Amino acid sequence: MKDTTDTLTLHQGLAHALAGHGVRHLYGLVGDANLFMVNAYVEGGMGRYVACTHEAHAVLAAIGFAQATGRTGVATITHGPALTNVCTALAEAARGGIPLVVLCGDTAPGDLQHLQNIDQREVVASTGAEFIEMRSPETAISDLNRAFHMAAHRRCPVVFNMRVDLQWADLGAGADTVVPVPEVTLAPASGEALEEAVGMLASARRPLILAGRGAASPEARAALLELAARIEAPLATTLKAQGLFHGAPFNIGICGGLSHPVASEVIMQSDCILAFGASLSKHTTEEGAYTKGTRVVQILPDIQETPRLDQPTLRLIGDIAGTARAMTDLLNMAEIPGSGATDDDLAARLRDQDNEFAALPDPVETAAGTIDMVYALRRLHQALPEERVLVADLGRFVTTAWRNLPVTRPADLIYTSHFGAIGCGLGQAIGAATAVTDRPTVLVAGDGGFTLSGLSELVTALREGTDMVVIVCNDQSYGAEHVQFTNRKMNPALSMIAKIDFAQVAQSLGLIGVRVTDETTLGEAVDAITRRDRPVLVDLRLDPTKIEM
């Protein structure tokens, strides 16, 4: 990249460096330590700046962007309380292995009486994120390069700490230039381990191919479909890879607690599971019930240590697509016959399962002024385009949302529950909706998490012209706590939330708001979604005693 830093101040140079790293979406909230950099980015036409109303949502939006696009998300905030405000968001990114760069201001060293002075390195360390100090104007671009490289290669959040008192310093002719993140090319797995894996396949009578988010690329999908056809194996995904095999024959859907009955039966009968790009967490293996006594070959695209909670029989490291193709080649060379597991009977059972999902369920009777959640979500599912982005906040409604609002490709599922925090959904939905513009973004949130996330951020969704549908599961309670009280036959009063008319709030902010209390108003919500010309909020009134975890 051409060196133009001899005519730039530090804040201008940082803005140019962002453009040099391909940052076309910048999420943030300005303060005295970052406002000039953001201004230079905007005035220079370097990309789209999405201004949020709270720092946490700026960082969460960058997380949503990263999940939706597969690229590093970038946010900027000022110093002190701005940083403490984003601790939960940073922990969410750290637990999720999400590449993220947060350009964060800092006070001048030695200014001990500055109201916003805090040890920012220690704050960041507590979240699990990485921290890179901008050492000087001369090294600023080099330091920022390190932040982008670290975020991409380690798949982690990195806070880039930049002092407020240096923002107008002259970079000078000797300043460093942008070095884009180099692409890492992996070789397929090979050698004795690969031959051992193929040997397990050769003796398997009911093999299963399981794909995780690490296998969510078009090339990997094609290679896995070829391997599945060769060994006659059904296909499954983790929750995060939902939709990878959409439309493929013998796709049994999600493996784990969200498996439908046919899928559960197929998984339990499998005698060899090939897990490509899947961490094999307890949620995928049903606490090990799905893998107990089964040979499991795990193929991962890296050697980074993560909390992989189920030890496989054999682990291979290598390029996902290349390894799958190498397995197919070895099977062909050895003339190993197919397993016969994908037969007409399985095809018929899967068709029946699909037909059952396509039909609306009978609604469960609920209290007056409320509606059955499963029935309502299925109606909204039918009203929405098949291709949409789904962002589900955390709450007792979340598994129902994942089941009844499926996506058709892994990048369209934005997962917000890495840290177990409610209220992370709205920010990530804004990031996804501003990054993906050819399909709507659907946010499902509980009333507790949605209130916690800050209703004011709806203004951002409207101002940015997003195609967003927000579904608030409004049971007037903190669901998990309500369940704990009622399971012990205790008064759930402490878990109850003051009644909020979210539809009215949305209307006051300029969105379309619909309150759903019965079949008639559910039809009005369907109509609003079909005719939408701006963000829509659907306030689903639910009976807190009729919601399953």
Coordinates of C-alpha atoms in Angstrom, one line a residue:
M1 CA 0.0 0.0 0.0
K2 CA 1.3 3.5 -0.9
D3 CA 2.7 5.4 2.1
T4 CA 0.8 8.7 2.5
T5 CA 1.5 9.1 6.2
D6 CA 3.9 12.0 5.7
T7 CA 0.9 14.3 5.3
L8 CA -1.4 12.8 7.9
T9 CA -2.0 13.3 11.6
L10 CA -2.4 10.2 13.8
H11 CA -6.2 10.1 13.7
Q12 CA -6.2 10.5 9.9
G13 CA -3.5 7.8 9.6
L14 CA -5.6 5.4 11.7
A15 CA -8.6 6.0 9.5
H16 CA -6.6 5.4 6.4
A17 CA -5.2 2.2 8.0
L18 CA -8.7 0.9 8.6
A19 CA -9.5 1.4 5.0
G20 CA -6.3 -0.4 4.1
H21 CA -7.4 -3.4 6.2
G22 CA -10.6 -3.5 4.2
V23 CA -12.9 -2.1 6.9
R24 CA -16.1 -1.0 5.2
H25 CA -18.3 -1.2 8.3
L26 CA -17.2 0.6 11.4
Y27 CA -19.5 0.5 14.5
G28 CA -19.0 2.9 17.3
L29 CA -19.9 5.6 19.8
V30 CA -17.7 8.7 19.7
G31 CA -16.0 10.4 22.6
D32 CA -13.0 12.7 22.9
A33 CA -10.5 9.9 22.3
N34 CA -11.9 8.6 19.0
L35 CA -14.1 11.3 17.5
F36 CA -11.5 12.8 15.1
M37 CA -10.5 9.3 13.8
V38 CA -14.2 8.5 13.1
N39 CA -14.7 11.9 11.4
A40 CA -11.7 11.2 9.2
Y41 CA -13.0 7.8 8.3
V42 CA -16.5 9.2 7.4
E43 CA -15.3 12.4 5.6
G44 CA -12.8 10.3 3.6
G45 CA -15.6 8.1 2.3
M46 CA -13.7 5.0 3.5
G47 CA -16.7 3.1 4.5
R48 CA -20.0 3.0 6.5
Y49 CA -20.0 4.3 10.0
V50 CA -22.9 2.9 12.2
A51 CA -23.3 5.1 15.2
C52 CA -24.9 3.2 18.2
T53 CA -26.4 4.6 21.3
H54 CA -24.4 2.5 23.7
E55 CA -20.8 1.2 23.6
A56 CA -21.8 -2.4 24.3
H57 CA -24.1 -2.4 21.3
A58 CA -21.3 -1.0 19.1
V59 CA -19.1 -3.9 20.0
L60 CA -22.0 -6.4 19.8
A61 CA -22.8 -5.1 16.3
A62 CA -19.2 -5.7 15.2
I63 CA -19.6 -9.3 16.6
G64 CA -22.8 -9.7 14.6
F65 CA -21.1 -8.4 11.5
A66 CA -18.2 -10.9 12.0
Q67 CA -20.5 -13.9 12.4
A68 CA -22.6 -12.8 9.4
T69 CA -19.7 -12.1 7.0
G70 CA -16.8 -14.3 8.3
R71 CA -14.6 -11.2 8.4
T72 CA -13.1 -9.3 11.3
G73 CA -15.6 -7.0 13.0
V74 CA -14.4 -3.5 13.9
A75 CA -15.8 -1.2 16.5
T76 CA -14.5 2.0 18.2
I77 CA -15.2 3.5 21.6
T78 CA -13.7 6.1 23.8
H79 CA -11.9 5.5 27.2
G80 CA -12.7 4.7 30.8
P81 CA -16.5 4.0 31.3
A82 CA -16.8 3.3 27.6
L83 CA -14.5 0.4 28.0
T84 CA -16.1 -0.9 31.2
N85 CA -19.4 -0.7 29.4
V86 CA -18.2 -3.3 26.8
C87 CA -16.8 -5.9 29.1
T88 CA -19.7 -8.4 28.6
A89 CA -19.5 -7.9 24.8
L90 CA -15.7 -8.6 24.9
A91 CA -16.2 -11.7 27.0
E92 CA -18.9 -12.9 24.5
A93 CA -16.4 -12.5 21.6
A94 CA -13.6 -14.2 23.5
R95 CA -15.8 -17.2 24.5
G96 CA -17.1 -17.4 20.9
G97 CA -13.7 -17.3 19.2
I98 CA -14.9 -14.3 17.1
P99 CA -12.3 -12.1 15.3
L100 CA -12.8 -8.5 16.5
V101 CA -10.8 -5.3 16.7
V102 CA -12.0 -2.6 19.1
L103 CA -10.2 0.8 18.7
C104 CA -10.4 2.2 22.2
G105 CA -9.2 5.6 23.5
D106 CA -7.2 6.0 26.6
T107 CA -6.3 8.9 28.9
A108 CA -2.8 10.5 28.8
P109 CA -0.4 8.7 31.1
G110 CA 0.3 10.5 34.3
D111 CA -3.0 12.2 34.4
L112 CA -4.0 10.5 37.6
Q113 CA -6.9 12.9 38.3
H114 CA -8.6 12.4 35.0
L115 CA -12.2 11.3 35.8
Q116 CA -12.1 8.5 33.2
N117 CA -8.6 7.2 34.1
I118 CA -8.5 3.4 34.7
D119 CA -6.0 0.6 34.1
Q120 CA -7.5 -0.4 30.8
R121 CA -5.1 -3.3 30.2
E122 CA -6.3 -5.0 33.4
V123 CA -10.0 -4.4 32.5
V124 CA -9.5 -6.0 29.1
A125 CA -7.5 -9.0 30.6
S126 CA -10.5 -9.8 32.8
T127 CA -12.7 -10.4 29.7
G128 CA -10.3 -12.8 28.0
A129 CA -9.7 -10.4 25.1
E130 CA -6.2 -9.5 23.9
F131 CA -4.7 -6.0 24.4
I132 CA -2.3 -4.1 22.1
E133 CA -0.9 -0.7 23.1
M134 CA -0.4 1.9 20.5
R135 CA 3.2 2.8 21.5
S136 CA 3.8 6.0 19.5
P137 CA 2.6 7.8 16.4
E138 CA 5.6 6.3 14.5
T139 CA 4.6 2.7 15.4
A140 CA 0.8 3.3 15.4
I141 CA 0.1 1.7 12.0
S142 CA 2.4 -1.3 12.8
D143 CA 0.6 -1.7 16.1
L144 CA -2.8 -1.7 14.4
N145 CA -1.5 -4.2 11.9
R146 CA -0.7 -6.5 14.9
A147 CA -4.2 -6.1 16.2
F148 CA -5.8 -7.2 12.9
H149 CA -3.4 -10.1 12.4
M150 CA -3.9 -11.4 15.9
A151 CA -7.7 -11.1 15.7
A152 CA -7.9 -12.9 12.4
H153 CA -5.3 -15.7 13.0
R154 CA -6.3 -16.4 16.6
R155 CA -10.0 -15.7 16.1
C156 CA -10.3 -13.5 19.1
P157 CA -11.2 -10.0 20.2
V158 CA -8.3 -7.5 20.4
V159 CA -8.5 -4.1 22.1
F160 CA -6.3 -1.5 20.4
N161 CA -5.5 1.1 23.0
M162 CA -4.9 4.6 21.6
R163 CA -4.0 7.6 23.7
V164 CA -6.2 10.7 23.4
D165 CA -3.3 13.1 23.7
L166 CA -1.6 11.8 20.6
Q167 CA -4.5 12.0 18.1
W168 CA -3.3 15.3 16.5
A169 CA 0.4 14.2 16.4
D170 CA 2.1 14.2 13.0
L171 CA 2.8 10.7 11.8
G172 CA 5.8 11.8 9.9
A173 CA 7.5 10.3 6.8
G174 CA 9.0 7.4 8.8
A175 CA 5.7 5.9 10.0
D176 CA 4.8 2.3 9.1
T177 CA 2.4 1.3 6.4
V178 CA -0.6 -1.1 6.4
V179 CA 0.3 -4.8 6.0
P180 CA -2.9 -6.7 5.2
V181 CA -3.6 -10.0 7.0
P182 CA -2.0 -12.8 5.1
E183 CA -4.2 -15.7 4.1
V184 CA -3.3 -19.0 5.8
T185 CA -3.5 -22.1 3.5
L186 CA -3.8 -25.5 5.2
A187 CA -2.8 -28.8 3.8
P188 CA -5.2 -31.8 4.1
A189 CA -4.6 -34.3 6.8
S190 CA -2.4 -37.2 5.7
G191 CA -0.4 -40.1 6.8
E192 CA -1.2 -43.0 9.2
A193 CA -3.9 -41.0 11.0
L194 CA -5.8 -40.4 7.8
E195 CA -5.5 -44.1 6.8
E196 CA -6.7 -45.1 10.3
A197 CA -9.8 -42.9 9.9
V198 CA -10.6 -44.4 6.5
G199 CA -10.2 -47.8 8.0
M200 CA -12.9 -47.0 10.6
L201 CA -15.1 -45.9 7.7
A202 CA -14.5 -49.1 5.8
S203 CA -15.8 -51.2 8.6
A204 CA -18.7 -48.9 9.5
R205 CA -22.3 -50.0 8.8
R206 CA -24.0 -46.8 9.8
P207 CA -21.6 -43.9 9.4
L208 CA -22.7 -40.3 10.0
I209 CA -21.1 -37.1 8.7
L210 CA -21.4 -34.2 11.2
A211 CA -20.3 -30.7 10.2
G212 CA -19.7 -27.7 12.5
R213 CA -19.1 -24.0 11.8
G214 CA -15.5 -24.8 10.9
A215 CA -16.8 -26.6 7.9
A216 CA -19.1 -23.9 6.8
S217 CA -17.7 -23.0 3.4
P218 CA -18.9 -23.8 -0.1
E219 CA -15.8 -25.8 -0.9
A220 CA -16.1 -27.9 2.3
R221 CA -19.8 -28.4 1.7
A222 CA -19.2 -29.8 -1.8
A223 CA -16.4 -32.1 -0.5
L224 CA -18.6 -33.4 2.4
L225 CA -21.5 -34.0 0.1
E226 CA -19.3 -36.1 -2.2
L227 CA -17.9 -38.1 0.7
A228 CA -21.4 -38.7 2.1
A229 CA -22.6 -40.0 -1.2
R230 CA -19.5 -42.2 -1.5
I231 CA -20.0 -43.9 1.9
E232 CA -23.8 -43.6 1.8
A233 CA -24.0 -41.7 5.1
P234 CA -26.6 -39.2 6.3
L235 CA -25.6 -35.7 7.1
A236 CA -26.0 -33.6 10.3
T237 CA -24.8 -30.3 11.5
T238 CA -24.2 -28.6 14.8
L239 CA -26.5 -25.7 15.7
K240 CA -24.0 -23.2 14.5
A241 CA -23.7 -24.9 11.2
Q242 CA -27.5 -25.1 10.7
G243 CA -28.4 -24.9 7.0
L244 CA -25.1 -26.1 5.6
F245 CA -26.8 -29.1 4.0
H246 CA -30.1 -27.4 3.2
G247 CA -31.7 -29.1 0.3
A248 CA -29.3 -32.1 0.2
P249 CA -30.6 -35.7 0.3
F250 CA -30.4 -37.4 3.7
N251 CA -29.9 -34.2 5.6
I252 CA -31.1 -35.0 9.1
G253 CA -30.6 -31.5 10.5
I254 CA -29.2 -30.5 13.8
C255 CA -27.3 -33.0 16.0
G256 CA -27.8 -32.3 19.7
G257 CA -30.6 -31.2 22.0
L258 CA -32.4 -29.7 19.0
S259 CA -32.5 -33.0 17.0
H260 CA -35.9 -34.1 15.7
P261 CA -37.0 -37.6 16.5
V262 CA -35.8 -39.2 13.3
A263 CA -32.4 -37.5 13.6
S264 CA -32.0 -38.7 17.2
E265 CA -32.7 -42.2 16.1
V266 CA -30.2 -42.0 13.3
I267 CA -27.5 -40.5 15.5
M268 CA -28.0 -43.1 18.3
Q269 CA -27.7 -46.0 15.7
S270 CA -24.5 -44.6 14.1
D271 CA -21.4 -46.6 14.6
C272 CA -18.9 -44.1 13.2
I273 CA -19.2 -40.3 13.3
L274 CA -17.0 -38.1 11.1
A275 CA -17.1 -34.7 12.8
F276 CA -15.7 -32.0 10.5
G277 CA -15.1 -28.6 12.0
A278 CA -17.2 -29.3 15.1
S279 CA -16.0 -28.8 18.6
L280 CA -18.1 -31.7 19.9
S281 CA -19.5 -29.7 22.9
K282 CA -21.9 -31.3 25.3
H283 CA -24.7 -29.5 23.5
T284 CA -23.9 -31.3 20.3
T285 CA -23.3 -34.7 21.9
E286 CA -26.1 -34.5 24.4
E287 CA -23.7 -34.7 27.3
G288 CA -21.9 -37.6 25.5
A289 CA -25.1 -39.7 25.0
Y290 CA -24.8 -39.4 21.2
T291 CA -21.1 -40.5 21.1
K292 CA -20.9 -43.1 23.9
G293 CA -19.6 -46.4 22.5
T294 CA -19.3 -44.8 19.0
R295 CA -16.1 -44.3 17.1
V296 CA -15.7 -40.6 16.5
V297 CA -13.2 -39.0 14.1
Q298 CA -12.8 -35.3 14.6
I299 CA -11.3 -33.2 11.8
L300 CA -10.4 -29.7 12.7
P301 CA -8.9 -26.9 10.6
D302 CA -6.5 -25.7 13.4
I303 CA -4.5 -26.8 16.5
Q304 CA -5.7 -24.1 18.8
E305 CA -6.9 -25.3 22.2
T306 CA -10.5 -24.7 22.9
P307 CA -12.9 -26.2 25.4
R308 CA -13.7 -29.3 23.4
L309 CA -15.6 -31.3 25.9
D310 CA -15.8 -34.7 24.2
Q311 CA -12.6 -36.6 23.5
P312 CA -12.8 -38.2 20.0
T313 CA -11.5 -41.6 19.1
L314 CA -9.2 -40.0 16.6
R315 CA -8.4 -36.3 15.8
L316 CA -7.0 -35.0 12.5
I317 CA -5.8 -31.5 11.8
G318 CA -6.0 -30.2 8.3
D319 CA -8.0 -28.4 5.6
I320 CA -11.6 -29.6 5.9
A321 CA -12.4 -29.9 2.2
G322 CA -9.0 -31.3 1.3
T323 CA -9.2 -33.9 4.0
A324 CA -12.7 -35.0 3.0
R325 CA -11.6 -35.4 -0.6
A326 CA -8.5 -37.4 0.5
M327 CA -10.8 -39.8 2.3
T328 CA -12.9 -40.2 -0.8
D329 CA -9.8 -40.9 -2.9
L330 CA -8.6 -43.6 -0.4
L331 CA -12.0 -45.2 -0.3
N332 CA -12.1 -45.3 -4.1
M333 CA -8.5 -46.7 -4.3
A334 CA -9.4 -49.5 -1.9
E335 CA -12.8 -50.1 -3.7
I336 CA -14.6 -49.9 -0.4
P337 CA -18.4 -50.4 -1.0
G338 CA -21.0 -47.9 0.4
S339 CA -22.6 -48.6 3.8
G340 CA -26.2 -48.8 2.6
A341 CA -27.3 -46.5 5.5
T342 CA -29.0 -44.1 3.2
D343 CA -31.9 -46.3 2.1
D344 CA -35.4 -45.7 0.9
D345 CA -36.8 -46.2 4.4
L346 CA -34.7 -43.3 5.8
A347 CA -35.6 -41.1 2.9
A348 CA -39.3 -41.7 3.6
R349 CA -39.0 -41.0 7.3
L350 CA -37.2 -37.7 6.6
R351 CA -39.9 -36.7 4.1
D352 CA -42.5 -37.4 6.8
Q353 CA -40.5 -35.3 9.3
D354 CA -40.3 -32.4 6.8
N355 CA -44.1 -32.6 6.2
E356 CA -44.8 -32.6 9.9
F357 CA -42.8 -29.4 10.3
A358 CA -44.5 -27.8 7.3
A359 CA -47.9 -28.2 8.9
L360 CA -49.0 -25.8 11.6
P361 CA -49.3 -27.4 15.0
D362 CA -52.5 -27.2 17.0
P363 CA -52.1 -24.3 19.4
V364 CA -51.9 -25.0 23.1
E365 CA -54.6 -23.3 25.2
T366 CA -53.1 -20.3 27.1
A367 CA -54.4 -17.6 29.5
A368 CA -56.6 -14.9 28.1
G369 CA -54.7 -12.2 26.2
T370 CA -51.8 -14.6 25.3
I371 CA -51.0 -16.9 22.5
D372 CA -49.1 -20.2 22.2
M373 CA -45.5 -19.5 21.4
V374 CA -44.8 -22.5 19.1
Y375 CA -47.9 -21.9 17.0
A376 CA -47.2 -18.1 16.7
L377 CA -43.5 -18.6 15.8
R378 CA -44.5 -21.2 13.1
R379 CA -47.0 -18.8 11.6
L380 CA -44.3 -16.0 11.5
H381 CA -41.9 -18.5 10.0
Q382 CA -44.3 -19.1 7.2
A383 CA -44.7 -15.3 6.7
L384 CA -41.0 -14.6 6.5
P385 CA -38.8 -15.3 3.5
E386 CA -37.1 -18.7 3.7
E387 CA -33.7 -16.9 3.4
R388 CA -33.3 -14.8 6.4
V389 CA -30.7 -14.1 9.2
L390 CA -31.8 -15.3 12.6
V391 CA -30.5 -13.7 15.8
A392 CA -31.8 -15.3 19.0
D393 CA -31.1 -13.6 22.3
L394 CA -30.7 -15.9 25.3
G395 CA -33.7 -17.0 27.4
R396 CA -35.9 -20.0 27.9
F397 CA -37.5 -19.3 24.5
V398 CA -34.3 -19.7 22.6
T399 CA -34.4 -23.4 21.7
T400 CA -38.0 -22.9 20.5
A401 CA -36.8 -20.1 18.3
W402 CA -34.0 -22.1 16.8
R403 CA -36.3 -25.0 16.1
N404 CA -39.1 -23.0 14.5
L405 CA -37.3 -20.3 12.6
P406 CA -34.5 -22.3 10.8
V407 CA -32.0 -20.8 8.5
T408 CA -30.7 -22.1 5.1
R409 CA -27.0 -21.3 5.6
P410 CA -24.7 -21.2 8.6
A411 CA -23.8 -17.6 8.3
D412 CA -27.4 -16.7 8.7
L413 CA -27.5 -18.0 12.3
I414 CA -26.0 -15.3 14.7
Y415 CA -25.3 -17.0 18.0
T416 CA -25.4 -14.7 21.0
S417 CA -25.0 -17.1 23.9
H418 CA -21.3 -17.8 24.2
F419 CA -21.1 -16.1 27.7
G420 CA -24.6 -16.9 28.9
A421 CA -25.6 -13.2 29.0
I422 CA -29.1 -12.0 28.1
G423 CA -29.4 -8.8 26.2
C424 CA -26.8 -9.3 23.5
G425 CA -29.2 -9.9 20.7
L426 CA -30.2 -6.4 19.6
G427 CA -26.7 -5.1 19.1
Q428 CA -25.7 -8.2 17.1
A429 CA -28.8 -8.0 15.0
I430 CA -27.9 -4.4 14.0
G431 CA -24.5 -5.6 12.9
A432 CA -25.9 -8.5 10.9
A433 CA -28.7 -6.3 9.3
T434 CA -26.2 -3.6 8.2
A435 CA -23.8 -6.2 6.8
V436 CA -26.4 -8.5 5.0
T437 CA -28.9 -6.5 3.0
D438 CA -30.3 -9.1 0.6
R439 CA -32.5 -10.8 3.2
P440 CA -34.2 -9.7 6.4
T441 CA -32.7 -10.0 9.9
V442 CA -35.0 -11.6 12.4
L443 CA -34.3 -11.0 16.1
V444 CA -36.0 -13.1 18.7
A445 CA -35.6 -11.8 22.3
G446 CA -37.3 -12.2 25.6
D447 CA -38.8 -9.2 27.4
G448 CA -36.2 -9.3 30.1
G449 CA -33.2 -9.4 27.7
F450 CA -34.8 -6.9 25.3
T451 CA -35.4 -4.4 28.0
L452 CA -31.9 -4.9 29.3
S453 CA -30.4 -4.4 25.9
G454 CA -31.7 -0.9 25.7
L455 CA -34.8 0.0 23.7
S456 CA -33.0 3.2 22.4
E457 CA -31.0 1.0 20.0
L458 CA -34.1 0.5 18.0
V459 CA -33.5 4.0 16.7
T460 CA -30.3 2.8 15.2
A461 CA -32.0 0.0 13.4
L462 CA -34.5 2.5 11.9
R463 CA -32.0 5.2 11.1
E464 CA -29.7 2.8 9.3
G465 CA -32.6 1.6 7.1
T466 CA -32.3 -2.0 8.2
D467 CA -34.7 -4.7 7.1
M468 CA -35.3 -6.1 10.6
V469 CA -38.1 -8.0 12.2
V470 CA -38.0 -8.1 16.0
I471 CA -40.1 -10.7 17.8
V472 CA -40.3 -10.1 21.6
C473 CA -41.4 -13.2 23.6
N474 CA -43.2 -11.2 26.2
D475 CA -44.2 -13.4 29.1
Q476 CA -43.6 -10.6 31.7
S477 CA -41.0 -12.7 33.5
Y478 CA -37.3 -13.7 33.7
G479 CA -38.0 -17.1 32.3
A480 CA -35.3 -19.3 33.9
E481 CA -35.9 -17.8 37.3
H482 CA -39.7 -18.3 36.9
V483 CA -39.1 -21.9 36.1
Q484 CA -36.9 -22.4 39.2
F485 CA -39.5 -20.9 41.5
T486 CA -42.4 -22.8 40.0
N487 CA -40.5 -26.1 39.9
R488 CA -40.0 -25.8 43.7
K489 CA -43.7 -24.7 44.1
M490 CA -42.5 -21.3 45.3
N491 CA -44.1 -17.9 44.6
P492 CA -42.5 -16.6 41.3
A493 CA -43.3 -13.0 42.0
L494 CA -39.6 -12.0 42.2
S495 CA -39.1 -13.3 38.6
M496 CA -42.0 -11.2 37.2
I497 CA -41.3 -8.0 35.1
A498 CA -43.4 -4.9 35.0
K499 CA -45.8 -5.0 32.0
I500 CA -44.3 -3.2 29.0
D501 CA -46.2 -2.5 25.8
F502 CA -43.3 -3.0 23.4
A503 CA -45.5 -2.5 20.3
Q504 CA -46.4 1.0 21.5
V505 CA -42.8 1.8 22.3
A506 CA -41.7 0.7 18.9
Q507 CA -44.4 2.9 17.3
S508 CA -43.3 5.9 19.3
L509 CA -39.8 5.4 17.9
G510 CA -41.0 5.2 14.3
L511 CA -41.1 1.4 13.8
I512 CA -44.1 -0.7 12.9
G513 CA -45.3 -2.3 16.1
V514 CA -47.9 -5.0 16.5
R515 CA -49.2 -6.5 19.8
V516 CA -50.2 -10.2 19.4
T517 CA -52.7 -11.5 21.9
D518 CA -54.8 -13.9 19.8
E519 CA -55.3 -15.4 16.3
T520 CA -56.6 -12.1 14.9
T521 CA -53.7 -10.0 16.0
L522 CA -51.3 -12.7 14.9
G523 CA -52.8 -12.3 11.4
E524 CA -52.1 -8.5 11.7
A525 CA -48.4 -9.3 12.6
V526 CA -48.2 -11.6 9.5
D527 CA -49.6 -8.8 7.4
A528 CA -47.2 -6.2 8.8
I529 CA -44.2 -8.5 8.1
T530 CA -45.4 -9.1 4.5
R531 CA -46.0 -5.4 3.8
R532 CA -43.0 -4.0 5.8
D533 CA -41.2 -0.9 4.6
R534 CA -39.2 -0.3 7.8
P535 CA -38.3 -2.4 10.9
V536 CA -41.2 -4.3 12.5
L537 CA -41.6 -5.2 16.1
V538 CA -44.0 -8.0 17.1
D539 CA -44.9 -8.1 20.7
L540 CA -45.9 -11.7 21.4
R541 CA -47.9 -11.9 24.6
L542 CA -47.2 -15.3 26.2
D543 CA -48.4 -17.2 29.2
P544 CA -45.4 -17.7 31.5
T545 CA -46.8 -21.0 32.7
K546 CA -47.0 -22.5 29.2
I547 CA -43.4 -22.1 27.9
E548 CA -41.1 -25.0 27.7
M549 CA -37.3 -24.7 28.2

